[in-house]
Short mmCIF file of C-alpha atoms in Angstrom, two decimals:
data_model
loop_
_atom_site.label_atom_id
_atom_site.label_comp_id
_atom_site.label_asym_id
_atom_site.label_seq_id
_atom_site.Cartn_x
_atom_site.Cartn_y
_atom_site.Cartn_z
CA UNK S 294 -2.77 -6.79 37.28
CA UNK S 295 0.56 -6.61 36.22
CA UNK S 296 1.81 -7.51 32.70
CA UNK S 297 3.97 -10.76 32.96
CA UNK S 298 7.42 -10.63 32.35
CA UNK S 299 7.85 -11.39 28.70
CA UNK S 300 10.42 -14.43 29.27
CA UNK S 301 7.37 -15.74 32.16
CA UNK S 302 4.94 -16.04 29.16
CA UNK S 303 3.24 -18.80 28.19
CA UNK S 304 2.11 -19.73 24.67
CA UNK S 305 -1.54 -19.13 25.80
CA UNK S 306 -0.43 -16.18 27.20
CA UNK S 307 1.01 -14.54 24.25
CA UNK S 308 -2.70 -15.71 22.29
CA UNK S 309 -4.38 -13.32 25.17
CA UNK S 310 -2.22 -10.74 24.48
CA UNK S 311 -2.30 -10.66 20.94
CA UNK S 312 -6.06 -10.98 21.07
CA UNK S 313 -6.25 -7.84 22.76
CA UNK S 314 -4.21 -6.21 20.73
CA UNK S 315 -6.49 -7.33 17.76
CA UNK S 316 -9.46 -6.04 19.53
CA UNK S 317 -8.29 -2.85 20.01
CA UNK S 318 -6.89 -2.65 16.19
CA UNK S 319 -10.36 -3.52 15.48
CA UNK S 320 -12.17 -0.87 17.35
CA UNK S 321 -10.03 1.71 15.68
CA UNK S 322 -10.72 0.72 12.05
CA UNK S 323 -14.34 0.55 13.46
CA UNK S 324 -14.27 3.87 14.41
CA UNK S 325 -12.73 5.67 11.23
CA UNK S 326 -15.22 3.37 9.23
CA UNK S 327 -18.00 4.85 11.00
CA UNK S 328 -16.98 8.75 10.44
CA UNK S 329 -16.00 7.30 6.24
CA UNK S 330 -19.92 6.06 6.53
CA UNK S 331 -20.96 9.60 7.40
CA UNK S 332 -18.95 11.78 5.26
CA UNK S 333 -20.16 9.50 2.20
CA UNK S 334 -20.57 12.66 -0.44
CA UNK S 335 -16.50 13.28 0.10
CA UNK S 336 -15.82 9.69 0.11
CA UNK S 337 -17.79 8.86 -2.86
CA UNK S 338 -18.03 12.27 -4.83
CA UNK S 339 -14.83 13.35 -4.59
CA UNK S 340 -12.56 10.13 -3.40
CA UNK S 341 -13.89 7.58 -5.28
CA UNK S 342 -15.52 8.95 -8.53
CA UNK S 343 -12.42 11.62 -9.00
CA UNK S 344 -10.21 9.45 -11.01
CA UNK S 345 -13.60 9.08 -13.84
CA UNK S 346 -14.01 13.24 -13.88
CA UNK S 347 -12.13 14.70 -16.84
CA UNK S 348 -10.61 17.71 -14.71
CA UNK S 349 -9.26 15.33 -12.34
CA UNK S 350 -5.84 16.36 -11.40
CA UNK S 351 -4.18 13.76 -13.02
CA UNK S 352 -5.47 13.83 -16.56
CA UNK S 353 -4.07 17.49 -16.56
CA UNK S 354 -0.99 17.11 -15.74
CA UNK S 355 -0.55 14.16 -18.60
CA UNK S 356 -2.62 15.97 -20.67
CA UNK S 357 -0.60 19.39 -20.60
CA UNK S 358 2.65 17.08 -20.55
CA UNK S 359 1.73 15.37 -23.71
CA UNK S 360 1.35 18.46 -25.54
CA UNK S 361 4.76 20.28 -24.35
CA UNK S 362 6.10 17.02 -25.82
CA UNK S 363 4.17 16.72 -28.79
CA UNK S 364 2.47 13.33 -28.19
CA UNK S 365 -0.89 11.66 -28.17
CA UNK S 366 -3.56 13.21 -26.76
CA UNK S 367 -4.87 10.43 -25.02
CA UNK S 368 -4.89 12.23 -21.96
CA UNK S 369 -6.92 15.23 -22.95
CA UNK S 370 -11.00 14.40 -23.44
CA UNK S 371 -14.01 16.11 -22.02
CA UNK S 372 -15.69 13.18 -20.37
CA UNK S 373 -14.44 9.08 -19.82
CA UNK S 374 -17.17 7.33 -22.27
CA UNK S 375 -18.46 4.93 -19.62
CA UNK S 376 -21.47 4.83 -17.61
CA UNK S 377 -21.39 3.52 -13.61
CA UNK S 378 -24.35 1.58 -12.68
CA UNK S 379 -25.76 -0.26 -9.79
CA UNK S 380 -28.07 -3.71 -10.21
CA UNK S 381 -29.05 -4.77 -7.79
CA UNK S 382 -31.20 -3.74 -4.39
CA UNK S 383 -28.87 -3.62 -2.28
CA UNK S 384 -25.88 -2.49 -4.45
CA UNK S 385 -24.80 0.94 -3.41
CA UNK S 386 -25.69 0.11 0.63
CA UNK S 387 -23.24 -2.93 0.18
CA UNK S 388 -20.62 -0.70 -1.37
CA UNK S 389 -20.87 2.30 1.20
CA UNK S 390 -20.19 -0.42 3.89
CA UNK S 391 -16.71 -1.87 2.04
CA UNK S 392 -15.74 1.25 1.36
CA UNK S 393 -16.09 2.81 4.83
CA UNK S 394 -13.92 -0.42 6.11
CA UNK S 395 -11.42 -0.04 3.57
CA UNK S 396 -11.14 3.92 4.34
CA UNK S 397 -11.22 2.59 7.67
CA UNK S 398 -8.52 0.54 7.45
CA UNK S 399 -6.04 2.94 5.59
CA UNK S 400 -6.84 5.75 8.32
CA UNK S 401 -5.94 3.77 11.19
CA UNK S 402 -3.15 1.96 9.27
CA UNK S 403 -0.48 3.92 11.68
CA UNK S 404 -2.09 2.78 14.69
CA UNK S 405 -2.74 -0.83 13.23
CA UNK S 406 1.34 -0.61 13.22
CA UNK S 407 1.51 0.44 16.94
CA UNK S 408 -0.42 -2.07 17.98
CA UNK S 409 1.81 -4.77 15.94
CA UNK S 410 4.77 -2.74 17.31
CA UNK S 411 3.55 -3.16 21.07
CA UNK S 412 3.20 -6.43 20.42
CA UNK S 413 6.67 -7.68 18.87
CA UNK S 414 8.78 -4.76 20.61
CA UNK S 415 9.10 -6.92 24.18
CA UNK S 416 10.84 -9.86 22.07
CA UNK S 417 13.15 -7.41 20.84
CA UNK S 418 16.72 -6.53 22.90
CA UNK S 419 17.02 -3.04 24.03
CA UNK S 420 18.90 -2.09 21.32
CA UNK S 421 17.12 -3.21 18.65
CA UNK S 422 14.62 -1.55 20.29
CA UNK S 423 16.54 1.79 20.39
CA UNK S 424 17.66 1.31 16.82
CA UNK S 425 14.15 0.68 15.14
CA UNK S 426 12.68 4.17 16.77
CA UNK S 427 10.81 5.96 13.90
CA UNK S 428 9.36 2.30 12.80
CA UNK S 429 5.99 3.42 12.85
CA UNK S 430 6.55 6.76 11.34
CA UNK S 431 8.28 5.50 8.80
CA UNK S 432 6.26 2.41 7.60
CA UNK S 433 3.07 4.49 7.93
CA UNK S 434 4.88 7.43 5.69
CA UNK S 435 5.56 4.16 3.06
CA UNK S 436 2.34 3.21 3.25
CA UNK S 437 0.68 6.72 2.51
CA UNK S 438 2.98 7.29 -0.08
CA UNK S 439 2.24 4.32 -1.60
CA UNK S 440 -1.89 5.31 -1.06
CA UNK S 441 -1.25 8.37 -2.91
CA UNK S 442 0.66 6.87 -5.75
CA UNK S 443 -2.21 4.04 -6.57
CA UNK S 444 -4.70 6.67 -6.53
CA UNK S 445 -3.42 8.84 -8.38
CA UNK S 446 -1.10 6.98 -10.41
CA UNK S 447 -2.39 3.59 -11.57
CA UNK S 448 -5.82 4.32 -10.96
CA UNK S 449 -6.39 7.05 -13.15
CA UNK S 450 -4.56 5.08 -15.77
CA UNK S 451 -6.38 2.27 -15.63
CA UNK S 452 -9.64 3.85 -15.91
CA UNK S 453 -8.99 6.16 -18.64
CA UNK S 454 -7.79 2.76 -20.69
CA UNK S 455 -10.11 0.41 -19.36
CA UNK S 456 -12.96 2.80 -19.66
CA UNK S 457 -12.36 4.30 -22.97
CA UNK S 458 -11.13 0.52 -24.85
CA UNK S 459 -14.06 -0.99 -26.98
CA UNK S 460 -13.88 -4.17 -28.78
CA UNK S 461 -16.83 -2.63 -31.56
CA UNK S 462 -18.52 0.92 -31.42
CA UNK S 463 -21.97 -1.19 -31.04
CA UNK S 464 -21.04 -1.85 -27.43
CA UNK S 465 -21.40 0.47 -25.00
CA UNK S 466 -19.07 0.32 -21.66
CA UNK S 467 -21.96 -0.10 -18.36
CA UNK S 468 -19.69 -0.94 -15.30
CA UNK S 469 -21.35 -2.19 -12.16
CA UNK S 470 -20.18 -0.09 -9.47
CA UNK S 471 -18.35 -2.56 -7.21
CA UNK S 472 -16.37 -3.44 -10.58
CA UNK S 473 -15.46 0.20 -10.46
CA UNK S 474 -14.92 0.45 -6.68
CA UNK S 475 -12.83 -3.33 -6.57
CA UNK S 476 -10.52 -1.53 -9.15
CA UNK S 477 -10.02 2.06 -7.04
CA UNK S 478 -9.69 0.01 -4.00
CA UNK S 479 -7.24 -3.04 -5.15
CA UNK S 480 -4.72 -0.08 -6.87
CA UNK S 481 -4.83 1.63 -3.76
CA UNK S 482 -4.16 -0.84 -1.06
CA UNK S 483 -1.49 -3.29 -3.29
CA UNK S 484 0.76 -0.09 -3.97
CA UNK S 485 0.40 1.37 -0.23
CA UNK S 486 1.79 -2.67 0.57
CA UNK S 487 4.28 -2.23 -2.26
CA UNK S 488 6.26 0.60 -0.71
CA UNK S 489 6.42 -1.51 2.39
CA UNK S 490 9.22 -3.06 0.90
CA UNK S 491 12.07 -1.12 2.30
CA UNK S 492 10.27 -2.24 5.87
CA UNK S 493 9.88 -6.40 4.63
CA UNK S 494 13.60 -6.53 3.51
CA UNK S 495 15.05 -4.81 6.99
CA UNK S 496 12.94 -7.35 8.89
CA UNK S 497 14.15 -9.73 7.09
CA UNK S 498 17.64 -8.80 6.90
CA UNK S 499 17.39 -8.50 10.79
CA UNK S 500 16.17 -12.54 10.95
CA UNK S 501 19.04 -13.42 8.25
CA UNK S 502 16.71 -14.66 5.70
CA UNK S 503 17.37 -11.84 3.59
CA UNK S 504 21.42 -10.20 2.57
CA UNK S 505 22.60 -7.45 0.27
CA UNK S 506 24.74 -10.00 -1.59
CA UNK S 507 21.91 -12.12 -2.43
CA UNK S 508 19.41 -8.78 -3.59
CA UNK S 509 22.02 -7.55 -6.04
CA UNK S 510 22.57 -10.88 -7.39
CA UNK S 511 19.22 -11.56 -7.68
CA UNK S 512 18.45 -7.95 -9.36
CA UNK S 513 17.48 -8.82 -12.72
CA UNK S 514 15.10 -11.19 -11.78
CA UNK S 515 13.23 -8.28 -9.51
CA UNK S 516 13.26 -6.48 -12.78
CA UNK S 517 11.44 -8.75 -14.61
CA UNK S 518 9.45 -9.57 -11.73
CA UNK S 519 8.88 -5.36 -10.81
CA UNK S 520 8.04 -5.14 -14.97
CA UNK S 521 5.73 -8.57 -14.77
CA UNK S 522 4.05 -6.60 -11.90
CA UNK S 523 3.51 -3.12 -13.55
CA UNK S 524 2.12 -5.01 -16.68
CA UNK S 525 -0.67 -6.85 -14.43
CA UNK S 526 -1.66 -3.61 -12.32
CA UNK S 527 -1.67 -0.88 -14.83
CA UNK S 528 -2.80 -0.28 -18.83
CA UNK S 529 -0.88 -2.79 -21.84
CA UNK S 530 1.43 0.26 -23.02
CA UNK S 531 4.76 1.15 -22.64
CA UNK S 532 4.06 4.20 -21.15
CA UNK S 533 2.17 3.62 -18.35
CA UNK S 534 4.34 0.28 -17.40
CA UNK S 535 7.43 2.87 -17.09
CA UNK S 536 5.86 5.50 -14.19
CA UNK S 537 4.84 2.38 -12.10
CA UNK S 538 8.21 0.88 -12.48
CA UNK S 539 10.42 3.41 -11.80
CA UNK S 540 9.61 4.02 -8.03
CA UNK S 541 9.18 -0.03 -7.60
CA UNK S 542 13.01 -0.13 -8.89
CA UNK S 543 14.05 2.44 -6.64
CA UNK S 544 12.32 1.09 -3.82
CA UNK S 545 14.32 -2.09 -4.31
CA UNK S 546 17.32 -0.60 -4.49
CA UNK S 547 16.54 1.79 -1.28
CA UNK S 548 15.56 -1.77 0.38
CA UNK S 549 19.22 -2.96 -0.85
CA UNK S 550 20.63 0.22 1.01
CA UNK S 551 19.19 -0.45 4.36
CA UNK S 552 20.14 -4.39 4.24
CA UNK S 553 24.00 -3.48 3.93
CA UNK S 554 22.98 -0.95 7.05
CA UNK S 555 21.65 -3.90 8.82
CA UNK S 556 24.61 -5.82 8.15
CA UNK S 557 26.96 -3.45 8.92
CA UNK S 558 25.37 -2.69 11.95
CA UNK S 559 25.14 -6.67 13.07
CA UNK S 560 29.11 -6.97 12.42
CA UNK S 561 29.92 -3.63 14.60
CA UNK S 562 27.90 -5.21 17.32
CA UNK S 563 29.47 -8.56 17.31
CA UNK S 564 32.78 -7.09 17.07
CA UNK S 565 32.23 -5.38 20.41
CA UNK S 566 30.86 -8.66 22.34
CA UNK S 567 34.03 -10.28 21.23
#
C-alpha cells in the first residue's frame, strides 16, 4: 500500500509510522549486539580493559609529553595498582550482554539517525530538505568523534586517578567489574552526545528557540557550565579539566557559527518571498 500523503496523516498514523521506524532501529542495534557478543576477546581484551594496560596508547603519549616538558610523571608506571573483580554468579554474563547493546548501539548510531531522519524529513519543506543534506554524515562523524575522545581521553584519565588514589596504603583498590565497565561506558556515550552540540543548536536555531545573539551573550555562563562539566566527568586537577574543556569550548563556539548561518540563511529566504 501506498504511504499516505504526509499532510493526509492522522495522529495515529504518525504513532504507526514511527513505530516502525523504532522496530527497525531496534533490529539493527540487535544485530551489531549480536556480532559485539561474539567477538567478546576484542571487545573485552582490547576495547574495554585497554584504558587499565600501562602501554595503552594514551599513557604514552602523556607520559613521553610530560617528560619533554619536565613535569610529573604521573603518566609513566608499569601497571594501574587496582585489581578488577567479579561477585557475583552471574556477573561477567550480565556484563557481556550490556556491553554488546551498548557496542550495539554506537555501531548502528548512523543508521539510528536515518531512521530519525526518514521520519522528520517529510515535515520538512523541500528546501530545508535540500539544505540539511550531509545531516547524517555529519552528526554520525560528531558522534564518533566524540566516541573516540571519551575513550581515549577522559577514560584513561579517570582510571589512572581513580585507580591509583588511596585514602591509606592498608586499603587495597578491588573494583567490581560493572563499576569499571559503568565508568568506560558513561565517558564514552556522554562525550559522543556532547559533540552533538553543533547538531542541537542548528535544530534549534531552525525552530527559533535558539539565536546567535542570545549564545554570545550567554557565553560565560557556558563556560562555567562547560568547566562545571569537565570537573564532574574527568580527574579533580587542573590538568585534566583543561583537555576536556578545550574542544567543549570550541564546539560551542562552532555551534555559534552555524546559528548566524541559520539566520542568515532564514533572512535571504524571506527577503525573496517578499
Amino acid at each position: 500500500m501506498a504511504k499516505k500523503n504526509i499532510n493526509e496523516m492522522s495522529f495515529l498514523d504518525h504513532l504507526e509510522d514511527l513505530r516502525w521506524h523504532l522496530i527497525r532501529i531496534v533490529i539493527a542495534v540487535v544485530v551489531m549486539a549480536t556480532a559485539a557478543f561474539f567477538a567478546k576477546t576484542f571487545i573485552f581484551d582490547v576495547l574495554i580493559l585497554g584504558p587499565k594496560k600501562a602501554d595503552f596508547i594514551t599513557y604514552q603519549v602523556l607520559c613521553n609529553m610530560a617528560k619533554s616538558f619536565g613535569m610529573s610523571d604521573a603518566f609513566c608506571f608499569q601497571e594501574l595498582p587496582f585489581r578488577i573483580q567479579s561477585r557475583t554468579m552471574s556477573g561477567q554474563f550480565s556484563s557481556h550482554i550490556w556491553v554488546s547493546i551498548t557496542a550495539g548501539f554506537v555501531a548502528a548510531f548512523p543508521y539510528i539517525l536515518y531512521e530519525l531522519w526518514k521520519f522528520i524529513s517529510p515535515a520538512l519543506h523541500e528546501n530545508e530538505r535540500k539544505h540539511s543534506r550531509g545531516f547524517i554524515m555529519v552528526a554520525s562523524g560528531l558522534f564518533f568523534i566524540g566516541v573516540l575522545f571519551g575513550y581515549y581521553i577522559i577514560c584513561p584519565l579517570s582510571i589512572n586517578f581513580l585507580g591509583s588514589y588511596q585514602v591509606s596504603s592498608q586499603v587495597h583498590n578491588d573494583f567490581d567489574l560493572d563499576s569499571y565497565i559503568s565508568l568506560v561506558r558513561s565517558s564514552v556515550l556522554a562525550s559522543g552526545l556532547v559533540f552533538e552540540l553543533p547538531i542541537v543548536i542548528y535544530f534549534l536555531t531552525k525552530i527559533g528557540l535558539v539565536t546567535p545573539e542570545f549564545l554570545k551573550k550567554y557565553r560565560k555562563y557556558a563556560l562555567i557550565i562547560v568547566l562545571v562539566l569537565a570537573a564532574i566527568i574527568t580527574p579533580p586537577d587542573i590538568a585534566s579539566q583543561i583537555i576536556v574543556a578545550i574542544p567543549i569550548l570550541i564546539l560551542y563556539e562552532v555551534s555559534i557559527y552555524i546559528s548566524r548561518i541559520v539566520i542568515r540563511n532564514q533572512k535571504r529566504r524571506e527577503k525573496k518571498h517578499v
